[in-house]
Coordinates of C-alpha atoms and ligand atoms in Angstrom, one line a residue:
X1 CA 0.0 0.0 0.0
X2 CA 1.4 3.4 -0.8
X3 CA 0.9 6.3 1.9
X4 CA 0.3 9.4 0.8
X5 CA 2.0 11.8 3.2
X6 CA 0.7 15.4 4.5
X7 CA 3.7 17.7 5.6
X8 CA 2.5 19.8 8.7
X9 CA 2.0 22.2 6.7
X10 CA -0.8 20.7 5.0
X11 CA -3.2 19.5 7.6
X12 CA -4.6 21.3 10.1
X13 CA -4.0 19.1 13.1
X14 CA -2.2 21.1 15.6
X15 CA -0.8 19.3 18.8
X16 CA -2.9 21.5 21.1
X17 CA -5.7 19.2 19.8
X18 CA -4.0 16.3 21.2
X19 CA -4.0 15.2 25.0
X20 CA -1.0 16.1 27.0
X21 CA -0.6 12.6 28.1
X22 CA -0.8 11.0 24.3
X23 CA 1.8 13.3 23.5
X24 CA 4.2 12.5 26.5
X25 CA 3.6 8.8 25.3
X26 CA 4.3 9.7 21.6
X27 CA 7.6 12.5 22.7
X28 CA 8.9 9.3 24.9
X29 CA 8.9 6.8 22.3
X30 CA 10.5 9.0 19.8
X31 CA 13.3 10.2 22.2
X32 CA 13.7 6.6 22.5
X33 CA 14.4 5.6 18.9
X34 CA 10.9 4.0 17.9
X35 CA 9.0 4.9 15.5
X36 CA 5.4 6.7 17.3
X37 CA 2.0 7.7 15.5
X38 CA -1.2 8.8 16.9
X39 CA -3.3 6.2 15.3
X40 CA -7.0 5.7 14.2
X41 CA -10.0 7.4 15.3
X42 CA -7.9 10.0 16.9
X43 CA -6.9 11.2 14.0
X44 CA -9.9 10.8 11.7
X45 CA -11.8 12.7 14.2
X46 CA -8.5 15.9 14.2
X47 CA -9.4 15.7 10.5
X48 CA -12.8 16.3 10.6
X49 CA -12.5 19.0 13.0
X50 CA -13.8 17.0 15.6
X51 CA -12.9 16.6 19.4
X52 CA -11.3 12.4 19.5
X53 CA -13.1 10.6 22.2
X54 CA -9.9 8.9 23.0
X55 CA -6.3 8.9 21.6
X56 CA -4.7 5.6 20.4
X57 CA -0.6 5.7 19.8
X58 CA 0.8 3.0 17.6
X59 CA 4.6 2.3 17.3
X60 CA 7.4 -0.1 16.5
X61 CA 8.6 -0.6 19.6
X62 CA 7.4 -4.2 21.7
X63 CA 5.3 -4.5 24.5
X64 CA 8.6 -5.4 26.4
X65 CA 10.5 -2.8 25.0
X66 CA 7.6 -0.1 26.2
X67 CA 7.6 -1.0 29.5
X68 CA 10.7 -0.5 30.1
X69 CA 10.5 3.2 29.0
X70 CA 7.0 4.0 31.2
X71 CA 6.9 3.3 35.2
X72 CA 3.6 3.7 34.6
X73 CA 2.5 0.7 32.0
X74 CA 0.6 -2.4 32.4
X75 CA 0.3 -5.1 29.5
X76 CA -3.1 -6.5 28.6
X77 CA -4.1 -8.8 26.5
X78 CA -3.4 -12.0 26.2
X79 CA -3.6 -12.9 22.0
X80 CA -2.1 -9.4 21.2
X81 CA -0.1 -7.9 23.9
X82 CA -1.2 -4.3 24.1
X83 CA 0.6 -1.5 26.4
X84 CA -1.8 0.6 28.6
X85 CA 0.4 3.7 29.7
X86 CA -1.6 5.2 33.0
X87 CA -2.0 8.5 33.7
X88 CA -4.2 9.2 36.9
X89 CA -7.6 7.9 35.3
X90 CA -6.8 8.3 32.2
X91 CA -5.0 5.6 30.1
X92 CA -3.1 5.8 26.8
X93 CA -3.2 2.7 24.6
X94 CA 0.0 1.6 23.4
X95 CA -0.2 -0.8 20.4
X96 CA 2.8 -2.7 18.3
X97 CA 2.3 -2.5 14.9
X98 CA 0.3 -5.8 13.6
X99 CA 1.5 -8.2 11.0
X100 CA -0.1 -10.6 8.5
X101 CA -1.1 -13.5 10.2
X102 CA -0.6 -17.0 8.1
X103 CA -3.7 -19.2 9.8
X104 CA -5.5 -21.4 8.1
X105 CA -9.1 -20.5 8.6
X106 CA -11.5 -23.4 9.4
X107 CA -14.5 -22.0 9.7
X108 CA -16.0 -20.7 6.3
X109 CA -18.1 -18.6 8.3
X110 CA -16.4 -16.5 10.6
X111 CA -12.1 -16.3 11.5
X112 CA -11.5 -17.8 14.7
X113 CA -12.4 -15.8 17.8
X114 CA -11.5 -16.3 21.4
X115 CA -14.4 -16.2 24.2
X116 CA -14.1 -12.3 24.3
X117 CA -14.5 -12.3 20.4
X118 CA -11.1 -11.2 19.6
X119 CA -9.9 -12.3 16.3
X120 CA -7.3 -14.9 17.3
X121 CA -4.8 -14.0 14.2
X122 CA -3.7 -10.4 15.4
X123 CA -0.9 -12.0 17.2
X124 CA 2.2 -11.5 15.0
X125 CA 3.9 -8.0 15.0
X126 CA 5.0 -5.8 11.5
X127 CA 5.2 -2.9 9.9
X128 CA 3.2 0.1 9.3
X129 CA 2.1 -0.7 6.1
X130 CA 0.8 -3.9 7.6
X131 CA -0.8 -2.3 10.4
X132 CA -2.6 -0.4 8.2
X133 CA -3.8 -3.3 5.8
X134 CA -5.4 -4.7 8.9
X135 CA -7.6 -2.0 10.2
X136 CA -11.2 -1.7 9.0
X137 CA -12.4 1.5 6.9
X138 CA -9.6 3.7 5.1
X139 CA -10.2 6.3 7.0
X140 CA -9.1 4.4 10.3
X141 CA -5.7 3.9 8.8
X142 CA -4.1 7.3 9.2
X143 CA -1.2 8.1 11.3
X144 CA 0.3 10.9 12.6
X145 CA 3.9 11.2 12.9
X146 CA 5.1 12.9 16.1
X147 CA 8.6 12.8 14.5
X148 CA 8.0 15.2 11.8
X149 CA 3.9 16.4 12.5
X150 CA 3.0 14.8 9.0
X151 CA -0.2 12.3 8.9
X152 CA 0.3 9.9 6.7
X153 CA -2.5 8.3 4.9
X154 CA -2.8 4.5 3.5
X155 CA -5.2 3.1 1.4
X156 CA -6.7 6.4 -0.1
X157 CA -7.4 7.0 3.4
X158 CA -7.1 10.7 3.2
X159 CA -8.8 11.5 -0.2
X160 CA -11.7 9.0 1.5
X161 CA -12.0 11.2 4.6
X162 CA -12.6 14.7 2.1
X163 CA -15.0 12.8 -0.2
X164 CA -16.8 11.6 3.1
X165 CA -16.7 8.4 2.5
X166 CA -16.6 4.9 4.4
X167 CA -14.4 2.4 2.5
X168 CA -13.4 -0.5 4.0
X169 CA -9.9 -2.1 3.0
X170 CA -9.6 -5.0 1.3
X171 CA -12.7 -6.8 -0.4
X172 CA -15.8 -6.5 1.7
X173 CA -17.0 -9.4 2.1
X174 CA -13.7 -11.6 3.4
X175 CA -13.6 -8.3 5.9
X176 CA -16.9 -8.5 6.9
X177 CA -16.5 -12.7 7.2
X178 CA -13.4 -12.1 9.1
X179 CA -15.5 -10.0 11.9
X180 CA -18.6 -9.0 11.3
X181 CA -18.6 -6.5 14.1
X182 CA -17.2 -4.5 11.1
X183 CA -20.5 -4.5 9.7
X184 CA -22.3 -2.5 12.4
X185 CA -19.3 -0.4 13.2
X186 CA -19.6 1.1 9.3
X187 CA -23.4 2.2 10.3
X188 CA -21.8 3.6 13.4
X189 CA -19.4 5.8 11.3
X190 CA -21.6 6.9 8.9
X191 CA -24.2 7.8 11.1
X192 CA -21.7 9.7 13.6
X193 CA -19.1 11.2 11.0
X194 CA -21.7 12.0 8.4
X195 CA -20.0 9.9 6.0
X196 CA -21.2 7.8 3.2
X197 CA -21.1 3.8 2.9
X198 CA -19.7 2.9 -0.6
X199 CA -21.4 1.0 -2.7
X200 CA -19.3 -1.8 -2.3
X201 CA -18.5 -1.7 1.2
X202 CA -22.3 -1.5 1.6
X203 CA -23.0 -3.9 -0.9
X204 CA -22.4 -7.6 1.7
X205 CA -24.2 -5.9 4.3
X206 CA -27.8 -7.2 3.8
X207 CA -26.7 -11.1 3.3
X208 CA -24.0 -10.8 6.1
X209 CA -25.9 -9.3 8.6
X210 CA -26.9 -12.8 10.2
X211 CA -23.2 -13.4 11.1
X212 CA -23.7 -11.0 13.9
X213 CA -25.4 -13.7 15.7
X214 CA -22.2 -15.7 15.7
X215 CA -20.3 -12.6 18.1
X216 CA -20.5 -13.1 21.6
X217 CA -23.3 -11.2 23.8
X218 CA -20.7 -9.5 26.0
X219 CA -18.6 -8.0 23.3
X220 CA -22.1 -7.1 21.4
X221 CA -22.9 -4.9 24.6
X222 CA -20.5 -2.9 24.0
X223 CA -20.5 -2.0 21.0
X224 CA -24.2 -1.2 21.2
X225 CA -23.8 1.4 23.7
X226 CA -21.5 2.6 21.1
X227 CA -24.1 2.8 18.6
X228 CA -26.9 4.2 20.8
X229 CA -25.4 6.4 23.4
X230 CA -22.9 8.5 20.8
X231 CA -25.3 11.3 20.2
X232 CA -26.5 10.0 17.1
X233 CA -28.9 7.0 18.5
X234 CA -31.7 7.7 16.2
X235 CA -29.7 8.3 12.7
X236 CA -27.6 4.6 13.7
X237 CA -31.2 2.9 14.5
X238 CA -32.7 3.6 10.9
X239 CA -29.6 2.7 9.4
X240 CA -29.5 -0.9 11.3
X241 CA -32.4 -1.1 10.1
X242 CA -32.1 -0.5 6.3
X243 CA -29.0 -3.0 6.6
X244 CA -31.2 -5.5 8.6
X245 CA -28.0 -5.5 11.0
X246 CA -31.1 -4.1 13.6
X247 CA -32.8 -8.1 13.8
X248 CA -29.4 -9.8 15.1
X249 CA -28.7 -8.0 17.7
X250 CA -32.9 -7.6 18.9
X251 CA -34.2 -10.2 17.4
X252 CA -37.7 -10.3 19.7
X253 CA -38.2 -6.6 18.9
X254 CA -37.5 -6.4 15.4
X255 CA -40.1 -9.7 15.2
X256 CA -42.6 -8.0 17.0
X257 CA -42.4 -4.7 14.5
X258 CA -42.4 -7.3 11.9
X259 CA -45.9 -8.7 12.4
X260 CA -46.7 -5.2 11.6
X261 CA -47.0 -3.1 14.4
X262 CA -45.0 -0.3 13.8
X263 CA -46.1 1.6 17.2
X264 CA -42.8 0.0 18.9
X265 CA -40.8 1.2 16.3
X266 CA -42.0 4.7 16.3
X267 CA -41.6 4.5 19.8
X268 CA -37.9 3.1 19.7
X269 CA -37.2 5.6 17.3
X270 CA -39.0 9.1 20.2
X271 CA -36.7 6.9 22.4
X272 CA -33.3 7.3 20.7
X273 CA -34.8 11.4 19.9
X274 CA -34.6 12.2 23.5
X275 CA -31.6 10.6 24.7
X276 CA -30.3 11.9 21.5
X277 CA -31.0 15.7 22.6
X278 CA -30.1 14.5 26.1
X279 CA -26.6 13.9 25.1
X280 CA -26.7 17.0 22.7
X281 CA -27.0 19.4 25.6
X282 CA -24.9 17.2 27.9
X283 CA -27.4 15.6 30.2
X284 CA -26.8 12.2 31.9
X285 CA -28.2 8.9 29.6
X286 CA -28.6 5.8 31.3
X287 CA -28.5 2.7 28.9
X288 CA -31.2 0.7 31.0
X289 CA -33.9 3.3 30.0
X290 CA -33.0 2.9 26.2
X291 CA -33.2 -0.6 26.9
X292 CA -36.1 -0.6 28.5
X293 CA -37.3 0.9 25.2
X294 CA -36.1 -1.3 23.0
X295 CA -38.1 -4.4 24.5
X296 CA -41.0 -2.8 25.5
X297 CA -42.6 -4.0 22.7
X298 CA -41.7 -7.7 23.3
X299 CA -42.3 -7.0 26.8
X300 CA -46.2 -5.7 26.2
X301 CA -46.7 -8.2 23.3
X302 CA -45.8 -11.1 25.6
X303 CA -48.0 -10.5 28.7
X304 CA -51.0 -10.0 26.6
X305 CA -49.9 -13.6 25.1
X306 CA -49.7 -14.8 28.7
X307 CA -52.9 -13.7 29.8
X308 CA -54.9 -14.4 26.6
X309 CA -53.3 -17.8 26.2
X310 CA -52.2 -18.9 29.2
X311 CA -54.8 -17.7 31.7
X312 CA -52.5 -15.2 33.9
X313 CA -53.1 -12.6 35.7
X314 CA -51.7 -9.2 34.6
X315 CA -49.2 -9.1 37.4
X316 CA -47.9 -12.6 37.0
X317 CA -48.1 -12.4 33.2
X318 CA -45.6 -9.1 33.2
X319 CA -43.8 -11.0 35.6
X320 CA -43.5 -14.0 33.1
X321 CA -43.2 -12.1 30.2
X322 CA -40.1 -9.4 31.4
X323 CA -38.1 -12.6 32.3
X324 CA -38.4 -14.2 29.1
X325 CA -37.9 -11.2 27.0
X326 CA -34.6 -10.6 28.9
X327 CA -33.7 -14.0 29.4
X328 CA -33.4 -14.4 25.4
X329 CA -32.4 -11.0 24.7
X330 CA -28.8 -11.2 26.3
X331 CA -28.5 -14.7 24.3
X332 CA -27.9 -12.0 21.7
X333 CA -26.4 -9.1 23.7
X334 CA -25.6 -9.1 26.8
X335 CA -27.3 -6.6 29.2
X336 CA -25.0 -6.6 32.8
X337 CA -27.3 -6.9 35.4
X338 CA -26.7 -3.2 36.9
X339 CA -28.4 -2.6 33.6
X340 CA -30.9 -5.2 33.8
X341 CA -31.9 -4.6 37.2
X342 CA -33.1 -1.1 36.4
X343 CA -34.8 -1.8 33.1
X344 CA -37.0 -4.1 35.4
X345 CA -37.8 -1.4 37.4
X346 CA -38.8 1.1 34.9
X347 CA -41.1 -1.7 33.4
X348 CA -42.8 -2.4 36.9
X349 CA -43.5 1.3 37.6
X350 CA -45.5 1.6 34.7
X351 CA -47.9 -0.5 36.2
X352 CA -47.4 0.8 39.9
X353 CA -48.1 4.5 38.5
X354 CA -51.4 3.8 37.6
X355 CA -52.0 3.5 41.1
X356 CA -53.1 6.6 42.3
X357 CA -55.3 6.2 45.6
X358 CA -54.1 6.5 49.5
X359 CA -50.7 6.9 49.7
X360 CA -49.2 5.2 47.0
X361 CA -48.5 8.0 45.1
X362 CA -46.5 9.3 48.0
X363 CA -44.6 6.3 48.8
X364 CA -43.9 5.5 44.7
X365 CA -41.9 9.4 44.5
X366 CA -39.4 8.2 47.3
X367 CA -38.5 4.9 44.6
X368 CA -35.0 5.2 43.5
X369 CA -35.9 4.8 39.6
X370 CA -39.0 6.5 39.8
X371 CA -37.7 9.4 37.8
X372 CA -36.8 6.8 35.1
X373 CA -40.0 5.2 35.5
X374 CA -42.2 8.8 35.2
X375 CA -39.7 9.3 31.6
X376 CA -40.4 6.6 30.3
X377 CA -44.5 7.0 31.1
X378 CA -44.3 10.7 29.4
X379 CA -42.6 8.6 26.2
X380 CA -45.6 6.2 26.3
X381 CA -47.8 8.9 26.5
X382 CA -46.6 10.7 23.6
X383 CA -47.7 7.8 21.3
X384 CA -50.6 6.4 23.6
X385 CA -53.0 9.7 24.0
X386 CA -55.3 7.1 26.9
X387 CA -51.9 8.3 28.6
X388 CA -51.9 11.7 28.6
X389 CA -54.1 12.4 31.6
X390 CA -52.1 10.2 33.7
X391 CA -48.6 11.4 32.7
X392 CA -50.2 14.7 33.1
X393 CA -51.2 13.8 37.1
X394 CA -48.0 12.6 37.4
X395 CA -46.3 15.7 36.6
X396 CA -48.7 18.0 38.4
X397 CA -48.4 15.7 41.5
X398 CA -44.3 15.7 41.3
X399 CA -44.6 19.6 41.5
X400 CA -47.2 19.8 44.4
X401 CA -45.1 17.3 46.6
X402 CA -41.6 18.2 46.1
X403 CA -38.9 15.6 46.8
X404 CA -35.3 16.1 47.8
X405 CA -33.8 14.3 45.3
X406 CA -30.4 15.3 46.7
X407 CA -30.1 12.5 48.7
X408 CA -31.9 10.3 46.1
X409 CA -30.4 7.8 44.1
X410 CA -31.2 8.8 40.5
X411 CA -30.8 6.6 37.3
X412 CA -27.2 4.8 37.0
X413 CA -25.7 7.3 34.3
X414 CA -23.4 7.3 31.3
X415 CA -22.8 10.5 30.2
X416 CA -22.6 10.7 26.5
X417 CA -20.3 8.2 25.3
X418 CA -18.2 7.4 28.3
X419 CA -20.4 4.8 28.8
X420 CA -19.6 1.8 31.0
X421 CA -17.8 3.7 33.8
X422 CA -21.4 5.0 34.5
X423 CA -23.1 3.7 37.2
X424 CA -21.6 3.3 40.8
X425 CA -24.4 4.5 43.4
X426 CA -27.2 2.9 42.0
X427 CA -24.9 -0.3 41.3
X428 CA -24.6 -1.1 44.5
X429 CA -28.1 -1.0 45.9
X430 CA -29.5 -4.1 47.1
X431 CA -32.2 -5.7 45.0
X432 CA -35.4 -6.3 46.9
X433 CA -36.5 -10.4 46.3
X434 CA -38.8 -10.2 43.6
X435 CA -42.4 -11.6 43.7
X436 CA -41.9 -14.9 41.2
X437 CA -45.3 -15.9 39.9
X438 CA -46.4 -19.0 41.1
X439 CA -48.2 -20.6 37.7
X440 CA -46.1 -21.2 34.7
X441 CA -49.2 -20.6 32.3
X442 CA -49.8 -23.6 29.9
X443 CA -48.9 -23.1 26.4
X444 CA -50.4 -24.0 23.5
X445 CA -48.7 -27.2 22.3
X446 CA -48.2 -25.6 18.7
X447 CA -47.5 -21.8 19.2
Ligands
LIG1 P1 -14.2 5.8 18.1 O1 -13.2 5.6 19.2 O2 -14.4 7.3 17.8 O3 -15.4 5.1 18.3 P2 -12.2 4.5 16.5 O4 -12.0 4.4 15.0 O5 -11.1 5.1 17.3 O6 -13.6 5.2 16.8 P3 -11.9 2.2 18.1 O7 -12.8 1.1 18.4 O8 -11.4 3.0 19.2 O9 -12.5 3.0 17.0 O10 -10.6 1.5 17.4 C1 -9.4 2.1 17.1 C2 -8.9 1.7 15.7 O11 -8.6 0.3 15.7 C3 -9.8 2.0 14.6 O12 -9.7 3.3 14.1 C4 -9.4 1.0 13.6 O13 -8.2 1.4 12.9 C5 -9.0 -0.2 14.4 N1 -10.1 -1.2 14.6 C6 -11.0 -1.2 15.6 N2 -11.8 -2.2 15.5 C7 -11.5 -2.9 14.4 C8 -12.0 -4.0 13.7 N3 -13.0 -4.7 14.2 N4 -11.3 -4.4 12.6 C9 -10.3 -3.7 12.1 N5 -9.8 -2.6 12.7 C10 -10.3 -2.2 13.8
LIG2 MG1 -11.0 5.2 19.5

């Protein structure tokens, strides 16, 4: 692959852009005698204009050989040994440049993935140019050189960035076979960067989209908080979607929109709006409520099954219905249960805020979640009018009995994308036993 090389003169990436601690890791290695870039989204994003969300360095110096030059460095990984350099909270990830691997693939389906889904052949060292070969879109392979303040671009990587468009290296479809995570990362880029899918990067997408079933649920969780919780939730959700990359990942909701009732996805969609603007002007997001959105329709659809079929009760059938709907969604992608835990309890105050008599009402505002509860009963309401009055109560009945909500728990946050680090207070409340109904209800031998 030939790099095309921008002198500093040429780009406008300034090293004020770049974090004081990325730039200690790059000056170090340089002083050193190794060869240090800033590496991947880091620089896309410096490109564009755009603040990176994290800064990756790449270089030709080893693991070993790292260590030795930071106090402050950990390896990780056991596959491909990567250098963390710390700084305080903030961590610097130190990678050495990857070579070809020369495995013999077995499966025809998918390369061969350890339990965490890592592709098991990033495990040899190389060049740059090799590096660069084996990084998804063209636009993720840019470097830029601390020794000299050039980025250099492979693989059409910069003229790809000022058409705005997504390219992946290599032929699509081997990429996309090779990890189909790929797959929903393009969607991910297009919808965050504003950039454009190429026709043929875009072109595997539709038949390859099952393969996502084949990733494992944790690693899935991950990068699904990536898609939703990056400011552009609603954008990434039509265009999983279009791709039919959305069914893999939720396959109970995307059924249940499938048999025609399109209310869940218009409400998925007012969903992925507000946590959208949320983000937009900086307000916490948790990802249980936009889970909680995303199987509500599975969730509803099921207890009426319950009771209609198998005789329940409402109570027990909701019961029922929010453990199945959860115990088959994390078969696809996982949902931690500091996550899952809450999405329950936004589900079982939609019931318990219908209760408005004696002093229910009362004892429901001192509920941890019920803020998250009360949001997601305004979202109903905007597509259910029957819930208009009683969202409306709710609100009027929130300002006539003010809480402290100071020394409340309120819901487990992520703010923006730093998601996963969300989440401590609320993670460590104890969970209250939960009521299990007593009847399984009978099903219908054929349904
Ligand atoms: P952002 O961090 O803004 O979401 P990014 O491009 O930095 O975007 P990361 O997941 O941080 O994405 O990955 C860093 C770099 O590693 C990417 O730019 C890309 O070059 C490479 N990379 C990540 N995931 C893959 C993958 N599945 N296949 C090939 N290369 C990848
Ligand atoms: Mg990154």
């Amino acid at each position: 692959m030939q790099p095309v090389v921008l002198t500093r003169d040429q780009h406008g990436i300034s090293r004020r852009q770049i974090s004081e601690n990325a730039l200690k890791v790059l000056y170090r290695l340089n002083k050193a005698g190794f060869e240090a870039y800033l590496v991947g989204g880091g620089v896309r994003d410096l490109l564009l204009g755009r603040q990176p969300k994290d800064f990756d360095v790449s270089t030709n110096a080893t693991p070993e050989q790292i260590k030795q030059l930071f106090s402050n460095c950990r390896l990780v990984g056991r596959r491909f040994r990567l250098a963390h350099v710390l700084f305080g909270r903030d961590v610097i990830e130190v990678a050495t440049f990857r070579g070809h691997h020369h495995q013999v693939n077995t499966n025809k389906n998918v390369s061969s993935q350890s339990s965490e889904g890592m592709l098991l052949r990033d495990n040899v060292y190389g060049t740059i140019e090799e590096d660069a070969e084996r990084r998804d879109f063209t636009v993720n392979a840019l470097y830029y050189n601390i020794a000299d303040f050039s980025v250099v671009g492979f693989a059409n990587g910069i003229k790809d960035l000022e058409a705005r468009r997504l390219e992946l290296i290599g032929d699509p479809e081997t990429r996309y076979r090779e990890d189909p995570v790929r797959m929903i990362r393009a969607v991910r880029f297009s919808a965050k960067l504003g950039l454009t899918i190429s026709p043929r990067t875009e072109a595997p997408i539709q038949e390859l989209a099952p393969l996502l079933s084949d990733i494992p649920p944790a690693r899935l969780f991950e990068e699904t908080l990536k898609l939703f919780l990056a400011g552009h939730g609603l954008e990434t959700y039509r265009q999983l979607q279009q791709y039919g990359l959305f069914a893999p990942l939720f396959p109970e909701a995307a059924e249940v929109m499938g048999k025609g009732n399109n209310r869940y996805g218009r409400f998925i969609e007012l969903a992925l709006t507000n946590t959208d603007e949320r983000i937009a002007q900086d307000m916490r997001v948790t990802p249980a409520f936009l889970y909680a959105a995303l199987l509500w329709g599975p969730v509803e659809t099921r207890t009426q099954a319950f009771m209609n079929e198998g005789g329940l009760n409402h109570y027990d059938a909701f019961m029922l219905a929010t453990d199945d709907v959860l115990g088959r969604q994390v078969k696809a992608v996982a949902i931690p249960r500091r996550f899952s835990s809450v999405v329950r309890d936004i589900w079982q105050l939609q019931d318990r805020l219908t209760k408005r008599n004696g002093k229910r009402p009362h004892r429901l505002l001192e509920h941890p979640k019920f803020r998250a509860g009360y949001d997601f009963l305004l979202l109903r309401a905007e597509l259910d009018p029957r819930l208009k009055e009683l969202a409306e109560w709710w609100t009027e009945f929130q300002v006539s009995n003010p809480v402290d909500r100071q020394t409340q728990h309120r819901q487990p946050q992520a703010r923006g994308a730093q998601q996963g680090q969300a989440n401590t207070a609320s993670d460590a409340e104890p969970r209250k036993p939960r009521k299990r109904p007593r009847r399984r209800p009978r099903r219908k031998k054929d349904a």
